[in-house]
mmCIF file of C-alpha atoms and ligand atoms in Angstrom:
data_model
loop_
_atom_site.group_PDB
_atom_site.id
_atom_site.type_symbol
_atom_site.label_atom_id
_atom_site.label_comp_id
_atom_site.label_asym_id
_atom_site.label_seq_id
_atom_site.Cartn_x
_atom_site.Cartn_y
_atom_site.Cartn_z
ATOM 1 C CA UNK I 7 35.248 80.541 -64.317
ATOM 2 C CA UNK I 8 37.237 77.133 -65.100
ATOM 3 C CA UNK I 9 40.687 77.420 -67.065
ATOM 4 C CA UNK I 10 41.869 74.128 -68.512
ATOM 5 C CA UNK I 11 46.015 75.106 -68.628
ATOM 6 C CA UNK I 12 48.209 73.155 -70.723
ATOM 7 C CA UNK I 13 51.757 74.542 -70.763
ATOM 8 C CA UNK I 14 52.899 72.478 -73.317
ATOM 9 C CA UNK I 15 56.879 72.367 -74.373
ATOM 10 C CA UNK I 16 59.848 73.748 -74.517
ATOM 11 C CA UNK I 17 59.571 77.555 -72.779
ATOM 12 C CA UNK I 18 55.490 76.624 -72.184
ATOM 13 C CA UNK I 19 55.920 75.554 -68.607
ATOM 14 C CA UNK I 20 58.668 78.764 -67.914
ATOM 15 C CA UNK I 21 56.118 81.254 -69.004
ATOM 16 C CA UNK I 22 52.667 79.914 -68.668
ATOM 17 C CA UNK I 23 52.956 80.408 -64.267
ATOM 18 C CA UNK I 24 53.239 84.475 -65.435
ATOM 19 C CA UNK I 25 50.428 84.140 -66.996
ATOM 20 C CA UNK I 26 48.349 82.192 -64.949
ATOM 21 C CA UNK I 27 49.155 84.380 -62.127
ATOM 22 C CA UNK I 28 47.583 87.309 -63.871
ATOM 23 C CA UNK I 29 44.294 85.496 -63.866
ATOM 24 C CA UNK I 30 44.807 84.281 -60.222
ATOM 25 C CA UNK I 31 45.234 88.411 -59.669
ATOM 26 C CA UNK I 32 42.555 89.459 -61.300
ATOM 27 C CA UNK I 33 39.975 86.445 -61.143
ATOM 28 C CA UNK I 34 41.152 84.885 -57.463
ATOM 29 C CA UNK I 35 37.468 82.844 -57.915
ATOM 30 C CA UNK I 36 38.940 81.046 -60.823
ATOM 31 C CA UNK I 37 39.509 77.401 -61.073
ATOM 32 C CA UNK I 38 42.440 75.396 -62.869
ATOM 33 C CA UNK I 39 42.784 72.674 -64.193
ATOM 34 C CA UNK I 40 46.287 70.988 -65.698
ATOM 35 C CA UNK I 41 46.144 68.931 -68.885
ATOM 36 C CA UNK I 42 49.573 67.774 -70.387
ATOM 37 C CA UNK I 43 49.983 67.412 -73.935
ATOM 38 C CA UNK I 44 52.467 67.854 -76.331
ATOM 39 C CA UNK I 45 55.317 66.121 -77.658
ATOM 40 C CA UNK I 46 56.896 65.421 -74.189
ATOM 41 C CA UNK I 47 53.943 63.549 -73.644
ATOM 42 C CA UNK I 48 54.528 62.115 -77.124
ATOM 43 C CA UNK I 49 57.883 60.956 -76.358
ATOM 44 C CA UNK I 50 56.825 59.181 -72.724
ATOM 45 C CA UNK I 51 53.785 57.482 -73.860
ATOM 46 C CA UNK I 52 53.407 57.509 -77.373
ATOM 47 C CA UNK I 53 50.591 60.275 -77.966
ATOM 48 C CA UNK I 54 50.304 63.660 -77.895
ATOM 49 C CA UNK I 55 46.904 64.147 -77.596
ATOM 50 C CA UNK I 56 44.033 62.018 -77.216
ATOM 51 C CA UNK I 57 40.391 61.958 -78.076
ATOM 52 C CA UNK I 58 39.773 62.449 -74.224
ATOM 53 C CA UNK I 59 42.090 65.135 -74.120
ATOM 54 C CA UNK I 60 39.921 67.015 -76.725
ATOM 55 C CA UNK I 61 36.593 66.202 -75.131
ATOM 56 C CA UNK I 62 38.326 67.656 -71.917
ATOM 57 C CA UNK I 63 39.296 70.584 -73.291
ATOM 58 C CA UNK I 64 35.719 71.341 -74.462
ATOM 59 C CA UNK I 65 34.486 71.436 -70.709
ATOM 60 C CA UNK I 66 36.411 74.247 -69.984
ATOM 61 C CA UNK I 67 35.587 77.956 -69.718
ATOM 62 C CA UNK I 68 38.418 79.079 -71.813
ATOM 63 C CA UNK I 69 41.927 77.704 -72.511
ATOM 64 C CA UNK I 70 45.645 78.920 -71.547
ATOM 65 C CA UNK I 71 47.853 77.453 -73.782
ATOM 66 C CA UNK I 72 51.548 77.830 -73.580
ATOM 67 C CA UNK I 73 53.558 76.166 -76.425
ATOM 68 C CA UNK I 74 53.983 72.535 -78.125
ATOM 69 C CA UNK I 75 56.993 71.246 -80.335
ATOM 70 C CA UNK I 76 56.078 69.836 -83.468
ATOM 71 C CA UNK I 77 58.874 67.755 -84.805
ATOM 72 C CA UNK I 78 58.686 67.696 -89.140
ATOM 73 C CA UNK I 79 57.949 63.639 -88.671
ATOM 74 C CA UNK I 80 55.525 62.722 -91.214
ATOM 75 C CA UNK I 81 53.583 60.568 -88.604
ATOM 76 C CA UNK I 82 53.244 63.136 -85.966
ATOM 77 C CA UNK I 83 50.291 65.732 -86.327
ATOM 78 C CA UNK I 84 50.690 68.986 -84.808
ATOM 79 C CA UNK I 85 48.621 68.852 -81.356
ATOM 80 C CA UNK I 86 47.778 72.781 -81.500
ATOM 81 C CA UNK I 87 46.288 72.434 -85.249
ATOM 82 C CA UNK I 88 43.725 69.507 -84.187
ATOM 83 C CA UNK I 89 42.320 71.210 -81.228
ATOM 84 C CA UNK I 90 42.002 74.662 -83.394
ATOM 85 C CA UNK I 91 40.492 72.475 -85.695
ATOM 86 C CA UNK I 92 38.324 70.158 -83.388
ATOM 87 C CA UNK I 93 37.017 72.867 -81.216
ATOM 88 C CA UNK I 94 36.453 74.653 -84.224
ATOM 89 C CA UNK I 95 38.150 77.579 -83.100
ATOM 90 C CA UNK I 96 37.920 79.334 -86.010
ATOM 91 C CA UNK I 97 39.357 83.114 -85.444
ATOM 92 C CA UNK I 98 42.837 83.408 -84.466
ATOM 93 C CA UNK I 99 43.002 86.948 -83.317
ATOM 94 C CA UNK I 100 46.853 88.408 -83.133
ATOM 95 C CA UNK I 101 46.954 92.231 -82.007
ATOM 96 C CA UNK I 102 50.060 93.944 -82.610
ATOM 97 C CA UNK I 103 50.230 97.578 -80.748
ATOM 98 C CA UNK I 104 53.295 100.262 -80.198
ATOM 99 C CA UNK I 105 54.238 103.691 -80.815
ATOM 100 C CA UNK I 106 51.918 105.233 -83.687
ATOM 101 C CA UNK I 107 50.034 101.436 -84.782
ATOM 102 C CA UNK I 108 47.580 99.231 -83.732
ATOM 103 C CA UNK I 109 46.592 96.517 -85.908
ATOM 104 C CA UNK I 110 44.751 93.022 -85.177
ATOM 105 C CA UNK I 111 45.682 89.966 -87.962
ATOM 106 C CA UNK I 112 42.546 87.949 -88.050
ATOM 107 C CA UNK I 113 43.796 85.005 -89.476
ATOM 108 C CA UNK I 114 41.368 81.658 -90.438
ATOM 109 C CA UNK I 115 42.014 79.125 -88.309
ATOM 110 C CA UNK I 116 40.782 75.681 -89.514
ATOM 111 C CA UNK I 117 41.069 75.289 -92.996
ATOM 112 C CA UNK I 118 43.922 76.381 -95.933
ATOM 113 C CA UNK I 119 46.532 74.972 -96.619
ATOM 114 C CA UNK I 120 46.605 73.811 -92.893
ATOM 115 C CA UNK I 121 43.338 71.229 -93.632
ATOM 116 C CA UNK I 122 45.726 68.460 -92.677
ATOM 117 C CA UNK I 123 44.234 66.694 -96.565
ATOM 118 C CA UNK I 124 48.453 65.564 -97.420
ATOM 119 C CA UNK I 125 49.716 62.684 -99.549
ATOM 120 C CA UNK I 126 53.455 61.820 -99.673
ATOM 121 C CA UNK I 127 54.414 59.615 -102.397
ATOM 122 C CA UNK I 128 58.367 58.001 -103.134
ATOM 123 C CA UNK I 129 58.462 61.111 -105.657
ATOM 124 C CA UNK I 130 56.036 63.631 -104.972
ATOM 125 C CA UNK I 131 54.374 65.622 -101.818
ATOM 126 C CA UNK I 132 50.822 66.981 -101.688
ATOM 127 C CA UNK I 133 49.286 69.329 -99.605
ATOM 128 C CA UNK I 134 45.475 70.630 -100.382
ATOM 129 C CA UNK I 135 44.794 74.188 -100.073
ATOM 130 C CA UNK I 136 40.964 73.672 -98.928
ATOM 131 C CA UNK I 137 39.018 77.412 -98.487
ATOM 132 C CA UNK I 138 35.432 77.197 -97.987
ATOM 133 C CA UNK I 139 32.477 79.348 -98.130
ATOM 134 C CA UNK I 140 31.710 78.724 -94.694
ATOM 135 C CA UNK I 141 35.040 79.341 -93.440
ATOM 136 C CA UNK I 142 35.883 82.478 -95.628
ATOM 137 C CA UNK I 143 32.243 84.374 -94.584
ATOM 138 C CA UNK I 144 32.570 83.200 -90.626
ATOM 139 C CA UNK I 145 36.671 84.757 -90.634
ATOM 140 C CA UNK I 146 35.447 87.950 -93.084
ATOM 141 C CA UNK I 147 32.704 88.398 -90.824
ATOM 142 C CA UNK I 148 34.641 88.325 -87.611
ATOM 143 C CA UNK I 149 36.634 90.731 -89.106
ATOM 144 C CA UNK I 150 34.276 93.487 -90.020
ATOM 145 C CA UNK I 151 32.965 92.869 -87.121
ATOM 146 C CA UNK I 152 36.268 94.430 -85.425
ATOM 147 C CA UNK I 153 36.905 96.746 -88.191
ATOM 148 C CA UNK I 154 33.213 98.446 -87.930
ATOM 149 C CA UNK I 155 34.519 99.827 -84.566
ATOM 150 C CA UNK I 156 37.605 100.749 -85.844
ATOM 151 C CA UNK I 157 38.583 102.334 -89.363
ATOM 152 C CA UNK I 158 39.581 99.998 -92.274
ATOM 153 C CA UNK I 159 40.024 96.264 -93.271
ATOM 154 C CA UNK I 160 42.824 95.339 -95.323
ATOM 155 C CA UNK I 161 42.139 92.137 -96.951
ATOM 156 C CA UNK I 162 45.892 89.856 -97.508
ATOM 157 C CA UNK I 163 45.774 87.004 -100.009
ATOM 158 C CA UNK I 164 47.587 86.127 -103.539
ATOM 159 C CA UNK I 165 44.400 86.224 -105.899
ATOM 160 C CA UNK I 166 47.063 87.041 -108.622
ATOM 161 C CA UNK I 167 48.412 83.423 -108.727
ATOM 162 C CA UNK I 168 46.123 81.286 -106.623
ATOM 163 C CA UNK I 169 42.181 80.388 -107.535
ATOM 164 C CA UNK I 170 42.011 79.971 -104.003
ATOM 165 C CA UNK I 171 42.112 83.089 -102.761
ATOM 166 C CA UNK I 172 40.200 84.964 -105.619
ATOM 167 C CA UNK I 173 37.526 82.951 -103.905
ATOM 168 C CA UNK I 174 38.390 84.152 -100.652
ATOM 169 C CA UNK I 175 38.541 87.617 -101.113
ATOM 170 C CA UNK I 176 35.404 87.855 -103.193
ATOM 171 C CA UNK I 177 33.619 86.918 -99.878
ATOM 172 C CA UNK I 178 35.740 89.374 -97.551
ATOM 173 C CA UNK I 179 34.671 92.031 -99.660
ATOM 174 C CA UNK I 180 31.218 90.849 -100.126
ATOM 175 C CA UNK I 181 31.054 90.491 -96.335
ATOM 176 C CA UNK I 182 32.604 93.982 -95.656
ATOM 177 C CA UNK I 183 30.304 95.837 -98.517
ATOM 178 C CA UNK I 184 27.484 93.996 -96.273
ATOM 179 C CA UNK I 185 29.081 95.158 -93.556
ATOM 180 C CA UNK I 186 29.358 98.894 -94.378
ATOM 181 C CA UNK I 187 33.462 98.272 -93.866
ATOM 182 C CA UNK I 188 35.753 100.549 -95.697
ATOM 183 C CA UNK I 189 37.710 97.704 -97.644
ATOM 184 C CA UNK I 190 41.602 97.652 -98.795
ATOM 185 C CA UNK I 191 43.310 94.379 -100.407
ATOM 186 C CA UNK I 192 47.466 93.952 -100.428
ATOM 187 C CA UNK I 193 48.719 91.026 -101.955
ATOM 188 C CA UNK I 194 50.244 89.197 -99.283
ATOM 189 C CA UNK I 195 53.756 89.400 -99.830
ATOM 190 C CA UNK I 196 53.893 92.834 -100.102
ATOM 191 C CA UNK I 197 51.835 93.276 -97.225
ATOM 192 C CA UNK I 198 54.723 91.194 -95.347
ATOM 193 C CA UNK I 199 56.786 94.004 -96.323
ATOM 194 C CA UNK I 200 54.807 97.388 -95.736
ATOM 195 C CA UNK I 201 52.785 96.295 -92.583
ATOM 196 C CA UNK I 202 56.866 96.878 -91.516
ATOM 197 C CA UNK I 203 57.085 99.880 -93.495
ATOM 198 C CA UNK I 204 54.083 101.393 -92.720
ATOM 199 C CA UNK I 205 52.139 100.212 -89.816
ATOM 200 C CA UNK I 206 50.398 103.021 -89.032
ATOM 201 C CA UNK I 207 48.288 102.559 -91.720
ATOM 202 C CA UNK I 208 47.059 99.351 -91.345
ATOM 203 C CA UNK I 209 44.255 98.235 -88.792
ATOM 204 C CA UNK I 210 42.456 95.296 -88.861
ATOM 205 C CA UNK I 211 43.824 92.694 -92.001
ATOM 206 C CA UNK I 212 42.133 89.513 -92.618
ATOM 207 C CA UNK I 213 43.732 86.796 -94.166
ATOM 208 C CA UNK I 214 43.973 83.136 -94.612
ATOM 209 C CA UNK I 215 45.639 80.405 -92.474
ATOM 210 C CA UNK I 216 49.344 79.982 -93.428
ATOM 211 C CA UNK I 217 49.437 83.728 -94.303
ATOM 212 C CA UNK I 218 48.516 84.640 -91.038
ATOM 213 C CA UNK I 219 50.524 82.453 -89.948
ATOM 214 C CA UNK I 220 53.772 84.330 -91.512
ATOM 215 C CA UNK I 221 52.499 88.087 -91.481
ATOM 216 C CA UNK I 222 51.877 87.760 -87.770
ATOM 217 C CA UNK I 223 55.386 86.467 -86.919
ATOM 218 C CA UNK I 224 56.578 89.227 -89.381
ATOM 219 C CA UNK I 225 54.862 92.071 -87.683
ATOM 220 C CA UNK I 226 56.637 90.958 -84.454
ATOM 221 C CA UNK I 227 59.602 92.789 -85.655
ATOM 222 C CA UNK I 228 57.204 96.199 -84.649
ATOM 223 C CA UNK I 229 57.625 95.116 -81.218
ATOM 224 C CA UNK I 230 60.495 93.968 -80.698
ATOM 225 C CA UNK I 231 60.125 90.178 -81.416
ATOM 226 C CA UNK I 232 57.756 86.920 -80.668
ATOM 227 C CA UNK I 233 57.816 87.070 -76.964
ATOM 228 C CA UNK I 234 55.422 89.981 -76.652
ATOM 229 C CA UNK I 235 53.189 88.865 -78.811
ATOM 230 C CA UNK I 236 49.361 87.212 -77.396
ATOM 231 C CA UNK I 237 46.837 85.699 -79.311
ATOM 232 C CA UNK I 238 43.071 84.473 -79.229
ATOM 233 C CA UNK I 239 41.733 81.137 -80.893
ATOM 234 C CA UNK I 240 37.984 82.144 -81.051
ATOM 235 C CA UNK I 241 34.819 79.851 -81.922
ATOM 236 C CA UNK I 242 31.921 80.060 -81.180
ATOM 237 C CA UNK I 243 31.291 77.816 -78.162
ATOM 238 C CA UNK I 244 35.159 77.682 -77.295
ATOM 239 C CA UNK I 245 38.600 79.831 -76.662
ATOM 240 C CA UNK I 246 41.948 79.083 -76.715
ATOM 241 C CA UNK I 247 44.576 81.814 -75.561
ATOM 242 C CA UNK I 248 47.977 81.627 -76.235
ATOM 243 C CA UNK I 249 51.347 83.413 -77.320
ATOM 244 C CA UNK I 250 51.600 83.655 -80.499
ATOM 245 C CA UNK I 251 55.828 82.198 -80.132
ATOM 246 C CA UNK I 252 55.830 78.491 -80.340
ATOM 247 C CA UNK I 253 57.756 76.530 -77.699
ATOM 248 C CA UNK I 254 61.281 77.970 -78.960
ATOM 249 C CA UNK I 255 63.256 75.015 -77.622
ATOM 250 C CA UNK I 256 66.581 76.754 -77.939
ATOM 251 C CA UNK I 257 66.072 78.849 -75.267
ATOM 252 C CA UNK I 258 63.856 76.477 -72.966
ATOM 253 C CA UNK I 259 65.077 75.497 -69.666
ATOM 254 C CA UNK I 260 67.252 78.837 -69.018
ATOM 255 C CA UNK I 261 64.889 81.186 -67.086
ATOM 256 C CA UNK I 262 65.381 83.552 -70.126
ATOM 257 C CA UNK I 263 61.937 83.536 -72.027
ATOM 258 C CA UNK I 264 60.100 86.476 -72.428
ATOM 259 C CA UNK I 265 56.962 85.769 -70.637
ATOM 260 C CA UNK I 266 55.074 88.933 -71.755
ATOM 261 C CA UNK I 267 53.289 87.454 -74.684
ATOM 262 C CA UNK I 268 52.168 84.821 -72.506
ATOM 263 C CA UNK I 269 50.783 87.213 -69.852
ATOM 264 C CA UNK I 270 48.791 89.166 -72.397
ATOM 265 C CA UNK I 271 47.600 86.009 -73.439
ATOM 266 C CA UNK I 272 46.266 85.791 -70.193
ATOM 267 C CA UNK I 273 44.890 88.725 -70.198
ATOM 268 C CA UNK I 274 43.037 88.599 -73.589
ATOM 269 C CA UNK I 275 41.526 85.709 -72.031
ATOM 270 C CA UNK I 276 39.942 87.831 -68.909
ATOM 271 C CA UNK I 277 38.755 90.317 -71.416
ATOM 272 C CA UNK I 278 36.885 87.598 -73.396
ATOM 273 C CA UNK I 279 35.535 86.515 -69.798
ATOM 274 C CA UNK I 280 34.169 89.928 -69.242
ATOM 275 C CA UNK I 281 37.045 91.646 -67.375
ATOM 276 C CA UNK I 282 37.570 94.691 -69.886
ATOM 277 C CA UNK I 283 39.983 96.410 -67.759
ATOM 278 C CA UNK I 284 42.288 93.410 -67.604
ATOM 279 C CA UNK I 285 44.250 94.371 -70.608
ATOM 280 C CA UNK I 286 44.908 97.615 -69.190
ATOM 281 C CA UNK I 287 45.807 97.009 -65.926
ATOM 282 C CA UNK I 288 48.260 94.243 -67.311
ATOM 283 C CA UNK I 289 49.938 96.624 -69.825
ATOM 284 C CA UNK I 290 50.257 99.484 -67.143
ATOM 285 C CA UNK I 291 52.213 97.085 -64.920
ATOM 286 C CA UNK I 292 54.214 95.739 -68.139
ATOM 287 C CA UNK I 293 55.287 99.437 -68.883
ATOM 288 C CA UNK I 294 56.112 100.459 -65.463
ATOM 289 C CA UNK I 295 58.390 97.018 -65.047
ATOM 290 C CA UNK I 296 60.090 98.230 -68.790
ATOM 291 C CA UNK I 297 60.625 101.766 -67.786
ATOM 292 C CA UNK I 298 61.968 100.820 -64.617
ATOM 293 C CA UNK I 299 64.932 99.256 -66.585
ATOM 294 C CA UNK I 300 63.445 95.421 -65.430
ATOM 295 C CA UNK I 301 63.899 93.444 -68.710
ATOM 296 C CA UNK I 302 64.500 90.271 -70.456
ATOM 297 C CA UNK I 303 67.358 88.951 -72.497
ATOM 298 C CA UNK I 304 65.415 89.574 -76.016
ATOM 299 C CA UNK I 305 64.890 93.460 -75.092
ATOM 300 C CA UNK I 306 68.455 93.578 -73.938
ATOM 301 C CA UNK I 307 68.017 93.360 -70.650
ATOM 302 C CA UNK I 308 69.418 90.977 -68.223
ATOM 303 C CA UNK I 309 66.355 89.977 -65.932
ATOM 304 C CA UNK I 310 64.944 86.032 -65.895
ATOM 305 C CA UNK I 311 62.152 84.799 -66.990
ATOM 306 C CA UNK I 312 60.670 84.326 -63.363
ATOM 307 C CA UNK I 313 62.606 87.916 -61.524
ATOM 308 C CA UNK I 314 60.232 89.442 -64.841
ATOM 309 C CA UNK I 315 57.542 88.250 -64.735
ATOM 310 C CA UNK I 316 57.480 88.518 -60.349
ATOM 311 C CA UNK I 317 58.174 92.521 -61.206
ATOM 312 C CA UNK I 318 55.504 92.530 -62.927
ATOM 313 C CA UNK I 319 52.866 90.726 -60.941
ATOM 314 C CA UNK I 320 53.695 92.524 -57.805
ATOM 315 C CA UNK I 321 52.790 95.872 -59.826
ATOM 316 C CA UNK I 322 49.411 94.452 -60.981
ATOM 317 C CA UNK I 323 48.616 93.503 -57.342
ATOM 318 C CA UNK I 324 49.499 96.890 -55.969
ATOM 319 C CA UNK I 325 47.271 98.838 -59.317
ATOM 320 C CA UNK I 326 44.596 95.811 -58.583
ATOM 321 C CA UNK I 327 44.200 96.859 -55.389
ATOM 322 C CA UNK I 328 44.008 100.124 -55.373
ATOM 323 C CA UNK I 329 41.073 99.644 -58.121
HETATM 324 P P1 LIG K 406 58.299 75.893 -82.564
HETATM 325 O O1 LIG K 406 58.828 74.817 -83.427
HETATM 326 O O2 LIG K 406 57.673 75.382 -81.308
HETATM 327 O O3 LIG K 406 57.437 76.897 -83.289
HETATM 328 P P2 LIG K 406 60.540 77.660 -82.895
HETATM 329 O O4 LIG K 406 61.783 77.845 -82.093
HETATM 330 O O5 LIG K 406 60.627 77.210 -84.292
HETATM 331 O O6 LIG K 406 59.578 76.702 -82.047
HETATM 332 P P3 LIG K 406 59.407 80.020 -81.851
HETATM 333 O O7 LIG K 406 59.187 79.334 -80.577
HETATM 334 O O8 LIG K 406 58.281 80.814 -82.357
HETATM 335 O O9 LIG K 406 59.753 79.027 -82.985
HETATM 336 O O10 LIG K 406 60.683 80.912 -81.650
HETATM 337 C C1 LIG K 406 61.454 81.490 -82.658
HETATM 338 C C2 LIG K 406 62.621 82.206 -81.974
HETATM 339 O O11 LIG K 406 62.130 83.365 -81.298
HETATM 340 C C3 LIG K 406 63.251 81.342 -80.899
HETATM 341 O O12 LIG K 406 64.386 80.723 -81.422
HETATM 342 C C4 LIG K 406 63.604 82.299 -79.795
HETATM 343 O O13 LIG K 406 64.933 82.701 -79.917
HETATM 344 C C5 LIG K 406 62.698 83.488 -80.013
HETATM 345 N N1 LIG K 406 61.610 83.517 -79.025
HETATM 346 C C6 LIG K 406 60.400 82.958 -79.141
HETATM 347 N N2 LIG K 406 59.675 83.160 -78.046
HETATM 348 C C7 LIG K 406 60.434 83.885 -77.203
HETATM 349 C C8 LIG K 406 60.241 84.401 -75.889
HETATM 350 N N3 LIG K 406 59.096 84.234 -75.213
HETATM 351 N N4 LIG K 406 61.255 85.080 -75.320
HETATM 352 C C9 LIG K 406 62.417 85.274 -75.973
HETATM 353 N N5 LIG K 406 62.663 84.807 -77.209
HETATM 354 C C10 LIG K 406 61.683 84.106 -77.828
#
C-alpha cells in the first residue's frame, strides 16, 4: 500500500507522526510519501496547491491528511475543498461513538453551498447553493448503504425555508424507500440540538455539505471535543483520511494537541485498506492509555501531544503482537 501524507498546518505536523505510526504498526509493508501543502506553503512560495500536487495525490493508495489554515482572504481558496472536490471525494464519513451512541454523519462532500460558484461585488456577496441529482442520489445512497446494516437514517436539511433541500431530501428518501431503509427527517437546526440531547437515538444522518459541516463539529461535544474526532473523504477511485479538527493554530507548536482524532483517522484508513481489526486494536490501546490516567490537556489531563500519543503506540505494539 502507498500513503501520500500531507500534514498540513498549524497542529497537522504535531499529530499526523501518531497517526502515521499506527499504520507503520499495523501495515510495516507500507510506503510514504510526503507532499506539503497548505498555507505555509502559500506564504513561502505563493501557492498552496498546485495542479501537480492534485495529479500526485491521485497516485496514491489512500491519503493521511492532517490539517490546513484557510485564512478568510477572498483570493485564497481553501486547499482541502479543491482536492475533496477534484478527487471527487464525494462521502465525508464522520463517526461519532461513546457511552450509549453510535452515529456516522454522512455529509456531501463536493457540492452545496461549498461549490466554490461566489461573486463579491462593492455592495453585495454571493454564494450559490448548487445540489444536484447526481450528488444528492451518490451521498443518499452511500448512506443507506451504511444504514441497511444498521437501524435507521435520519435525513438533516431545512426543506422548510430552502428549495434546495426539498430537492435533496426527496431523493434521500426516494433512495432509502429503494433501499428498504427505515427513514427519519429533522430539520437541521434542531437536529444540532437533539443529536446532543438525545444521541442514542440517532444512527446514521445524511445531510448536505455546510450542514455536515456544523452538526459534526456539534456532536463533538458527545466526546469530549474536536480532537477525538476521525473522518473519511470517500470516492470512488480515491480516499482521503483526516481529523475532522482543522489546524487549530492557537494551540499549534505546544506539544498539547490531542492526537487521537488523528490516529483514528489513521486507522479508518487501514480499515478501508482491508485491515478490519485496525479500528479495534487502535481504540483498545486508546482506552487502556485513558484509563491509565495518560491524557491530554483538552480531557484535563496534563500529558503532551508526543508522551500521548508514544503511550499509546507502545500499547498497540504490545496487543499487535500478541495478535
Ligand atoms: P481552522 O481554521 O484550521 O479550522 P480553527 O482553530 O478555526 O482552525 P479547529 O482547528 O477545528 O478550528 O479548532 C477549534 C478549537 O478546538 C481550537 O481552538 C482548539 O482549541 C480545539 N482543538 C481542535 N483540535 C484539537 C486537538 N487535536 N486537541 C486539542 N484541542 C483541539
Amino acid at each position: 500500500m502507498n500513503v501520500t501524507i500531507v500534514a498540513g498546518d498549524g497542529i497537522g505536523p504535531e499529530v499526523i507522526p501518531a497517526a502515521r505510526a499506527v499504520i507503520e504498526i499495523i501495515r510495516p509493508e507500507t510506503s510514504f510519501f510526503d507532499v506539503e501543502l497548505g498555507y505555509g506553503r502559500w506564504q513561502r512560495t505563493g501557492e498552496a496547491i498546485t495542479d501537480e500536487d492534485i495529479s500526485l495525490l491521485a497516485t496514491a493508495d489512500s491519503i493521511l491528511f492532517g490539517a490546513v489554515t484557510t485564512p478568510p482572504a477572498p483570493d485564497y481558496r481553501s486547499v482541502i475543498v479543491r482536492i475533496r472536490k477534484e478527487l471527487d471525494l464525494y462521502a465525508n464519513v464522520r463517526p461519532v461513538w461513546g457511552a450509549g451512541f453510535d452515529l456516522i454523519v454522512v455529509r456531501e462532500n463536493t457540492e452545496g453551498l461549498y461549490s466554490g460558484i461566489e461573486k463579491i461585488e462593492a455592495d453585495s456577496a454571493c454564494t450559490l447553493r448548487c445540489i444536484t441529482r447526481k450528488g444528492s442520489e451518490r451521498i443518499a445512497r452511500y448512506a443507506c448503504t451504511l444504514a441497511k446494516k444498521r437501524r435507521v437514517l435520519t435525513i438533516g436539511h431545512k426543506a422548510n425555508v430552502l428549495k434546495s433541500d426539498v430537492f435533496f431530501r426527496g431523493i434521500c428518501i426516494s433512495e432509502a424507500e429503494r433501499a428498504g431503509v427505515q427513514v427519519r427527517e429533522c430539520y437541521i437546526d434542531a437536529l444540532c440540538l437533539d443529536v446532543l440531547l438525545r444521541p442514542e437515538t440517532y444512527d446514521v444522518i445524511v445531510t448536505t455539505n455546510m450542514f455536515g459541516d456544523i452538526l459534526s463539529d456539534v456532536t463533538a461535544y458527545l466526546v469530549g471535543g474536536l480532537g477525538l474526532l476521525p473522518s473519511g473523504n470517500i470516492g470512488t477511485d480515491h480516499a482521503l483520511f483526516e481529523p475532522v479538527h482543522g489546524s487549530a493554530p492557537d494551540i499549534a507548536g505546544r506539544n498539547i494537541a490531542n492526537p487521537i482524532a488523528a490516529m483514528r483517522s489513521a486507522a479508518m484508513l487501514l480499515h478501508h485498506a482491508g485491515e478490519p481489526a485496525a479500528c479495534g486494536l487502535l481504540e483498545q490501546a486508546v482506552g487502556m492509555t485513558l484509563d491509565a490516567g495518560t491524557k491530554t490537556r483538552d480531557l484535563g489531563g496534563t500529558a503532551g501531544t508526543q508522551e500521548f500519543a508514544g503511550a499509546v503506540l507502545s500499547r498497540l505494539r504490545a496487543l499487535v503482537s500478541r495478535q
